[in-house]
Short mmCIF file of C-alpha atoms in Angstrom, two decimals:
data_model
loop_
_atom_site.label_atom_id
_atom_site.label_comp_id
_atom_site.label_asym_id
_atom_site.label_seq_id
_atom_site.Cartn_x
_atom_site.Cartn_y
_atom_site.Cartn_z
CA UNK A 1 104.62 9.08 17.46
CA UNK A 2 105.79 6.51 14.91
CA UNK A 3 104.06 5.88 11.61
CA UNK A 4 102.52 2.63 12.84
CA UNK A 5 101.19 4.22 16.02
CA UNK A 6 99.84 7.19 14.04
CA UNK A 7 97.92 4.90 11.68
CA UNK A 8 96.55 2.93 14.63
CA UNK A 9 95.45 6.18 16.29
CA UNK A 10 93.70 7.41 13.11
CA UNK A 11 91.97 4.07 12.67
CA UNK A 12 90.76 4.22 16.28
CA UNK A 13 89.53 7.79 15.77
CA UNK A 14 87.66 6.86 12.60
CA UNK A 15 86.17 3.92 14.44
CA UNK A 16 84.92 6.22 17.21
CA UNK A 17 83.39 8.60 14.64
CA UNK A 18 81.70 5.70 12.87
CA UNK A 19 80.30 4.37 16.12
CA UNK A 20 79.09 7.85 17.02
CA UNK A 21 77.35 8.22 13.65
CA UNK A 22 75.69 4.83 14.06
CA UNK A 23 74.52 5.84 17.53
CA UNK A 24 73.04 9.08 16.20
CA UNK A 25 71.26 7.26 13.37
CA UNK A 26 69.80 4.72 15.80
CA UNK A 27 68.56 7.53 18.05
CA UNK A 28 66.99 9.40 15.15
CA UNK A 29 65.28 6.29 13.84
CA UNK A 30 63.86 5.68 17.30
CA UNK A 31 62.40 9.14 17.71
CA UNK A 32 61.68 9.80 14.01
CA UNK A 33 60.97 6.46 12.31
CA UNK A 34 61.62 6.42 8.59
CA UNK A 35 58.67 5.94 6.27
CA UNK A 36 58.43 2.43 4.90
CA UNK A 37 56.14 0.38 2.72
CA UNK A 38 54.17 -0.51 5.84
CA UNK A 39 53.10 3.10 6.44
CA UNK A 40 51.58 5.94 4.47
CA UNK A 41 53.84 8.71 3.22
CA UNK A 42 53.51 11.94 1.28
CA UNK A 43 55.89 10.78 -1.45
CA UNK A 44 54.86 7.14 -1.67
CA UNK A 45 54.71 7.11 -5.48
CA UNK A 46 57.67 9.45 -6.04
CA UNK A 47 59.78 6.66 -7.50
CA UNK A 48 57.19 4.24 -8.87
CA UNK A 49 54.65 6.63 -10.43
CA UNK A 50 55.61 10.32 -9.98
CA UNK A 51 52.62 11.63 -11.95
CA UNK A 52 50.02 9.52 -10.12
CA UNK A 53 48.36 12.39 -8.24
CA UNK A 54 48.34 14.59 -11.32
CA UNK A 55 46.60 11.85 -13.35
CA UNK A 56 43.89 11.49 -10.71
CA UNK A 57 43.46 15.25 -10.46
CA UNK A 58 43.12 15.66 -14.23
CA UNK A 59 40.49 12.92 -14.33
CA UNK A 60 38.47 14.53 -11.53
CA UNK A 61 38.78 17.95 -13.14
CA UNK A 62 37.47 16.69 -16.49
CA UNK A 63 34.58 14.82 -14.87
CA UNK A 64 33.64 17.81 -12.69
CA UNK A 65 33.68 20.14 -15.68
CA UNK A 66 31.19 17.87 -17.45
CA UNK A 67 29.04 17.23 -14.37
CA UNK A 68 29.27 19.71 -11.46
CA UNK A 69 27.60 17.19 -9.13
CA UNK A 70 30.64 14.89 -9.33
CA UNK A 71 32.50 16.43 -6.34
CA UNK A 72 29.61 15.72 -3.98
CA UNK A 73 29.36 12.15 -5.24
CA UNK A 74 33.07 11.47 -4.77
CA UNK A 75 33.11 12.91 -1.28
CA UNK A 76 30.14 10.79 -0.20
CA UNK A 77 31.71 7.73 -1.81
CA UNK A 78 34.84 8.19 0.30
CA UNK A 79 32.84 8.46 3.53
CA UNK A 80 30.94 5.26 2.78
CA UNK A 81 34.20 3.50 2.00
CA UNK A 82 36.27 4.60 5.00
CA UNK A 83 33.56 4.10 7.63
CA UNK A 84 32.97 0.42 6.85
CA UNK A 85 36.18 -1.57 6.26
CA UNK A 86 38.49 1.41 6.48
CA UNK A 87 39.79 3.38 3.48
CA UNK A 88 40.42 0.32 1.34
CA UNK A 89 38.12 0.77 -1.69
CA UNK A 90 35.93 -2.13 -0.52
CA UNK A 91 32.87 -0.06 -1.45
CA UNK A 92 33.95 -0.20 -5.10
CA UNK A 93 33.73 -4.00 -5.38
CA UNK A 94 30.75 -5.28 -7.32
CA UNK A 95 28.82 -8.47 -6.70
CA UNK A 96 26.01 -9.98 -4.67
CA UNK A 97 26.40 -9.35 -0.97
CA UNK A 98 29.05 -6.65 -1.32
CA UNK A 99 28.92 -3.24 0.36
CA UNK A 100 27.93 -1.72 -2.94
CA UNK A 101 24.81 -3.90 -3.09
CA UNK A 102 23.44 -2.71 0.25
CA UNK A 103 20.38 -0.43 -0.13
CA UNK A 104 22.19 2.32 1.78
CA UNK A 105 24.84 2.38 -0.95
CA UNK A 106 22.71 1.99 -4.04
CA UNK A 107 22.43 5.74 -4.50
CA UNK A 108 26.20 6.26 -4.40
CA UNK A 109 27.84 7.77 -7.46
CA UNK A 110 31.24 8.66 -8.79
CA UNK A 111 32.31 5.10 -9.57
CA UNK A 112 32.96 5.88 -13.23
CA UNK A 113 35.40 8.65 -12.27
CA UNK A 114 37.46 6.26 -10.14
CA UNK A 115 37.40 3.66 -12.92
CA UNK A 116 38.53 6.25 -15.46
CA UNK A 117 41.47 7.31 -13.30
CA UNK A 118 42.42 3.68 -12.73
CA UNK A 119 42.47 2.95 -16.47
CA UNK A 120 44.87 5.83 -17.09
CA UNK A 121 47.13 4.78 -14.23
CA UNK A 122 47.21 1.17 -15.39
CA UNK A 123 48.50 2.35 -18.77
CA UNK A 124 51.36 4.41 -17.40
CA UNK A 125 51.99 2.70 -14.04
CA UNK A 126 50.56 -0.84 -14.15
CA UNK A 127 49.95 -2.67 -10.86
CA UNK A 128 51.22 0.31 -8.86
CA UNK A 129 48.51 2.70 -7.64
CA UNK A 130 45.74 1.31 -5.45
CA UNK A 131 42.06 2.06 -5.92
CA UNK A 132 41.98 3.09 -2.24
CA UNK A 133 44.53 5.83 -2.93
CA UNK A 134 42.70 6.88 -6.10
CA UNK A 135 39.44 7.31 -4.16
CA UNK A 136 41.09 9.26 -1.34
CA UNK A 137 42.90 11.55 -3.80
CA UNK A 138 39.81 11.99 -5.97
CA UNK A 139 37.68 13.08 -3.00
CA UNK A 140 40.47 15.43 -1.91
CA UNK A 141 40.62 16.97 -5.38
CA UNK A 142 36.82 17.13 -5.63
CA UNK A 143 36.69 19.43 -2.61
CA UNK A 144 39.30 21.71 -4.16
CA UNK A 145 37.49 21.91 -7.49
CA UNK A 146 34.26 22.78 -5.68
CA UNK A 147 35.96 25.77 -4.07
CA UNK A 148 37.30 24.15 -0.93
CA UNK A 149 40.84 24.06 0.46
CA UNK A 150 43.78 22.44 -1.32
CA UNK A 151 45.38 19.95 1.05
CA UNK A 152 47.96 17.20 1.01
CA UNK A 153 47.29 13.63 2.13
CA UNK A 154 49.70 10.70 2.35
CA UNK A 155 49.37 7.67 0.08
CA UNK A 156 50.32 4.02 0.21
CA UNK A 157 46.95 2.43 0.97
CA UNK A 158 46.28 -1.01 -0.41
CA UNK A 159 42.95 -2.39 -1.58
CA UNK A 160 40.87 -4.60 0.69
CA UNK A 161 39.70 -8.07 -0.26
CA UNK A 162 36.58 -8.14 1.95
CA UNK A 163 33.35 -6.35 1.08
CA UNK A 164 30.17 -7.41 2.89
CA UNK A 165 26.79 -5.72 2.81
CA UNK A 166 26.21 -6.84 6.39
CA UNK A 167 28.99 -4.51 7.54
CA UNK A 168 27.43 -1.37 6.08
CA UNK A 169 24.51 -0.43 8.36
CA UNK A 170 26.34 -0.84 11.70
CA UNK A 171 29.11 1.49 10.55
CA UNK A 172 27.59 4.40 8.67
CA UNK A 173 25.67 7.44 9.87
CA UNK A 174 21.94 7.35 9.27
CA UNK A 175 20.31 10.69 8.49
CA UNK A 176 17.93 10.20 11.43
CA UNK A 177 20.70 9.71 14.03
CA UNK A 178 20.87 11.70 17.22
CA UNK A 179 24.07 13.46 18.23
CA UNK A 180 24.92 10.66 20.69
CA UNK A 181 24.43 8.01 18.03
CA UNK A 182 26.71 9.85 15.62
CA UNK A 183 29.32 10.46 18.30
CA UNK A 184 29.42 6.74 19.07
CA UNK A 185 30.11 5.83 15.44
CA UNK A 186 32.72 8.56 15.03
CA UNK A 187 34.46 7.60 18.27
CA UNK A 188 34.74 3.99 17.08
CA UNK A 189 36.64 5.31 14.04
CA UNK A 190 39.03 7.38 16.15
CA UNK A 191 37.27 10.64 15.33
CA UNK A 192 36.33 13.35 17.83
CA UNK A 193 33.27 15.53 18.27
CA UNK A 194 35.17 18.32 16.52
CA UNK A 195 35.74 15.96 13.61
CA UNK A 196 32.02 15.17 13.60
CA UNK A 197 31.05 18.83 13.24
CA UNK A 198 33.78 19.49 10.69
CA UNK A 199 33.20 16.49 8.47
CA UNK A 200 29.45 17.11 8.54
CA UNK A 201 30.40 20.17 6.50
CA UNK A 202 30.69 17.77 3.56
CA UNK A 203 26.94 18.35 3.25
CA UNK A 204 27.69 21.78 1.83
CA UNK A 205 27.75 19.97 -1.53
CA UNK A 206 25.80 17.00 -2.84
CA UNK A 207 22.18 15.95 -3.05
CA UNK A 208 19.84 13.61 -1.21
CA UNK A 209 16.81 11.54 -2.04
CA UNK A 210 13.50 12.53 -0.48
CA UNK A 211 13.31 9.29 1.49
CA UNK A 212 16.27 10.39 3.62
CA UNK A 213 14.42 13.33 5.17
CA UNK A 214 10.70 13.27 4.32
CA UNK A 215 9.83 11.69 7.67
CA UNK A 216 10.45 15.12 9.25
CA UNK A 217 7.14 16.47 7.92
CA UNK A 218 3.89 15.33 6.34
CA UNK A 219 0.93 16.62 4.39
CA UNK A 220 -2.59 15.47 5.19
CA UNK A 221 -5.26 14.77 2.58
CA UNK A 222 -6.21 18.45 2.56
CA UNK A 223 -2.65 19.56 1.87
CA UNK A 224 -2.08 20.90 5.38
CA UNK A 225 1.53 20.71 6.55
CA UNK A 226 2.52 19.11 9.82
CA UNK A 227 6.14 19.51 10.90
CA UNK A 228 7.04 16.35 12.79
CA UNK A 229 10.59 17.41 13.64
CA UNK A 230 10.40 20.68 15.60
CA UNK A 231 14.04 21.46 14.79
CA UNK A 232 13.08 22.03 11.14
CA UNK A 233 12.07 25.50 9.94
CA UNK A 234 8.41 25.44 8.91
CA UNK A 235 8.84 27.50 5.73
CA UNK A 236 11.73 25.30 4.63
CA UNK A 237 9.60 22.23 5.32
CA UNK A 238 6.91 23.68 3.09
CA UNK A 239 9.45 24.14 0.29
CA UNK A 240 10.59 20.54 0.70
CA UNK A 241 7.05 19.21 0.40
CA UNK A 242 6.80 20.86 -3.02
CA UNK A 243 10.07 19.26 -4.13
CA UNK A 244 9.12 15.92 -2.60
CA UNK A 245 5.42 15.26 -3.19
CA UNK A 246 4.09 12.28 -1.30
CA UNK A 247 3.54 10.43 -4.57
CA UNK A 248 7.25 10.57 -5.36
CA UNK A 249 8.41 7.16 -4.17
CA UNK A 250 11.19 6.55 -6.70
CA UNK A 251 14.78 7.68 -6.51
CA UNK A 252 14.52 10.14 -9.39
CA UNK A 253 13.80 13.11 -7.12
CA UNK A 254 16.77 14.64 -5.33
CA UNK A 255 17.23 17.80 -3.29
CA UNK A 256 20.41 19.80 -2.74
CA UNK A 257 21.88 19.42 0.75
CA UNK A 258 22.67 23.14 0.74
CA UNK A 259 19.88 25.13 -0.96
CA UNK A 260 21.96 28.32 -1.12
CA UNK A 261 25.22 27.28 -2.80
CA UNK A 262 24.69 23.60 -3.66
CA UNK A 263 27.76 23.25 -5.91
CA UNK A 264 30.18 25.30 -3.83
CA UNK A 265 32.25 23.91 -0.97
CA UNK A 266 31.92 26.73 1.56
CA UNK A 267 30.63 27.43 5.06
CA UNK A 268 27.03 28.03 3.95
CA UNK A 269 26.05 24.66 5.42
CA UNK A 270 26.69 25.95 8.94
CA UNK A 271 24.78 29.15 8.29
CA UNK A 272 21.66 27.29 7.22
CA UNK A 273 21.95 25.04 10.28
CA UNK A 274 21.62 28.12 12.46
CA UNK A 275 18.48 29.01 10.48
CA UNK A 276 17.11 25.52 11.24
CA UNK A 277 17.28 24.58 7.57
CA UNK A 278 19.53 21.56 7.80
CA UNK A 279 18.18 18.94 5.40
CA UNK A 280 18.70 15.93 7.68
CA UNK A 281 17.73 15.35 11.26
CA UNK A 282 21.38 14.42 11.87
CA UNK A 283 22.37 17.89 10.65
CA UNK A 284 20.02 19.65 13.06
CA UNK A 285 21.32 17.44 15.89
CA UNK A 286 24.62 19.37 15.82
CA UNK A 287 22.78 22.20 17.59
CA UNK A 288 21.67 19.98 20.48
CA UNK A 289 24.94 20.30 22.42
CA UNK A 290 26.66 23.49 23.53
CA UNK A 291 30.12 22.43 22.36
CA UNK A 292 29.01 21.32 18.89
CA UNK A 293 26.67 24.32 18.57
CA UNK A 294 29.55 26.69 19.34
CA UNK A 295 31.68 25.00 16.68
CA UNK A 296 28.84 25.38 14.16
CA UNK A 297 28.64 29.06 15.07
CA UNK A 298 32.40 29.48 14.65
CA UNK A 299 32.40 27.88 11.20
CA UNK A 300 29.32 29.85 10.14
CA UNK A 301 31.13 33.09 10.95
CA UNK A 302 34.59 32.13 9.73
CA UNK A 303 35.09 30.09 6.56
CA UNK A 304 38.88 30.10 7.00
CA UNK A 305 38.47 28.40 10.35
CA UNK A 306 36.28 25.73 8.75
CA UNK A 307 38.80 25.15 5.96
CA UNK A 308 41.71 24.90 8.39
CA UNK A 309 39.88 22.39 10.52
CA UNK A 310 38.68 20.50 7.43
CA UNK A 311 42.28 19.83 6.41
CA UNK A 312 42.96 18.21 9.80
CA UNK A 313 39.77 16.16 9.98
CA UNK A 314 39.95 15.04 6.35
CA UNK A 315 43.47 13.76 6.97
CA UNK A 316 42.15 11.69 9.88
CA UNK A 317 39.22 10.44 7.81
CA UNK A 318 41.47 9.15 5.02
CA UNK A 319 43.62 7.34 7.58
CA UNK A 320 40.85 5.19 9.04
CA UNK A 321 41.64 1.47 8.93
CA UNK A 322 44.10 1.69 6.04
CA UNK A 323 45.67 -1.52 4.82
CA UNK A 324 49.34 -1.77 3.84
CA UNK A 325 51.70 -4.49 2.60
CA UNK A 326 50.18 -7.99 2.73
CA UNK A 327 46.98 -6.74 4.39
CA UNK A 328 45.73 -5.72 0.96
CA UNK A 329 46.46 -5.75 -2.75
CA UNK A 330 46.72 -3.47 -5.77
CA UNK A 331 43.64 -4.27 -7.81
CA UNK A 332 43.89 -4.25 -11.57
CA UNK A 333 40.23 -3.27 -11.75
CA UNK A 334 38.62 -1.28 -8.95
CA UNK A 335 35.32 -3.16 -9.18
CA UNK A 336 36.86 -6.66 -9.04
CA UNK A 337 39.33 -8.36 -6.71
CA UNK A 338 42.45 -9.81 -8.27
CA UNK A 339 42.52 -13.49 -9.17
CA UNK A 340 44.05 -15.48 -6.38
#
């Protein structure tokens, strides 16, 4: 073979190798699409703000150390955000007619923690980390600091521009809902019955106002107790009447969702359900179906099983209706939309 033919042969061989490599890359990208700015990823801020998650975690840790009720507030705040317009921080926007102004959201807390984390991030990584990601990460960290599992969630959410009070009630779970009513709402969000039972475990921390459950019992003028909801333990109802006297009509009185370990994220919630001491009617409804009742029983007997399932369901929760790219924005202030 002459020199010219040899060079031609090598060039042809290299060309075949190159074509083969391109073919392999195309196949891989088809079956395993690369993460892009239009999707969430576990290293979304690796290049733009590597310490973003650490900054959020430090903020949540400091706030929780000062006020041990913070984890419950952050977790509830996330639920009320994701179930309405998706996980887009629309619940954080202030103003007349916003989600935050709806009566169902007026008792929400944890806003100051999100604002504090945002201020820190704007100093070190301006216009980079969304309020939607901050809220999702903060709720994730809150569970860990309350004794729950440490899990990873992807980031890359952008902040929504729409926040309407009219969208709140049709999309959130009312404490008086039946199992079927809850299942319908969860199904609309892409969540299963297993997710319903698992995510209800969020009630292992947090507090509630008397108005959210005091229709389950009543006291007559003589102080005699009548249990209206037969799924509620009578002795527990009697305790609740002492904590929620009929004259208490303001929002200053709150009761722990879990009377046993109110500040600890554990499986105690499921144990008290089996004792018919769930605070809400919607809690007790989990025992109305064999499948959900069996899952409650499993979690009551096995905290590891609850934690493992929580990681899966929480990941699904934080992926509801996320906005990416031009569907949203990176707010400079979590309570205000950017100037257009």
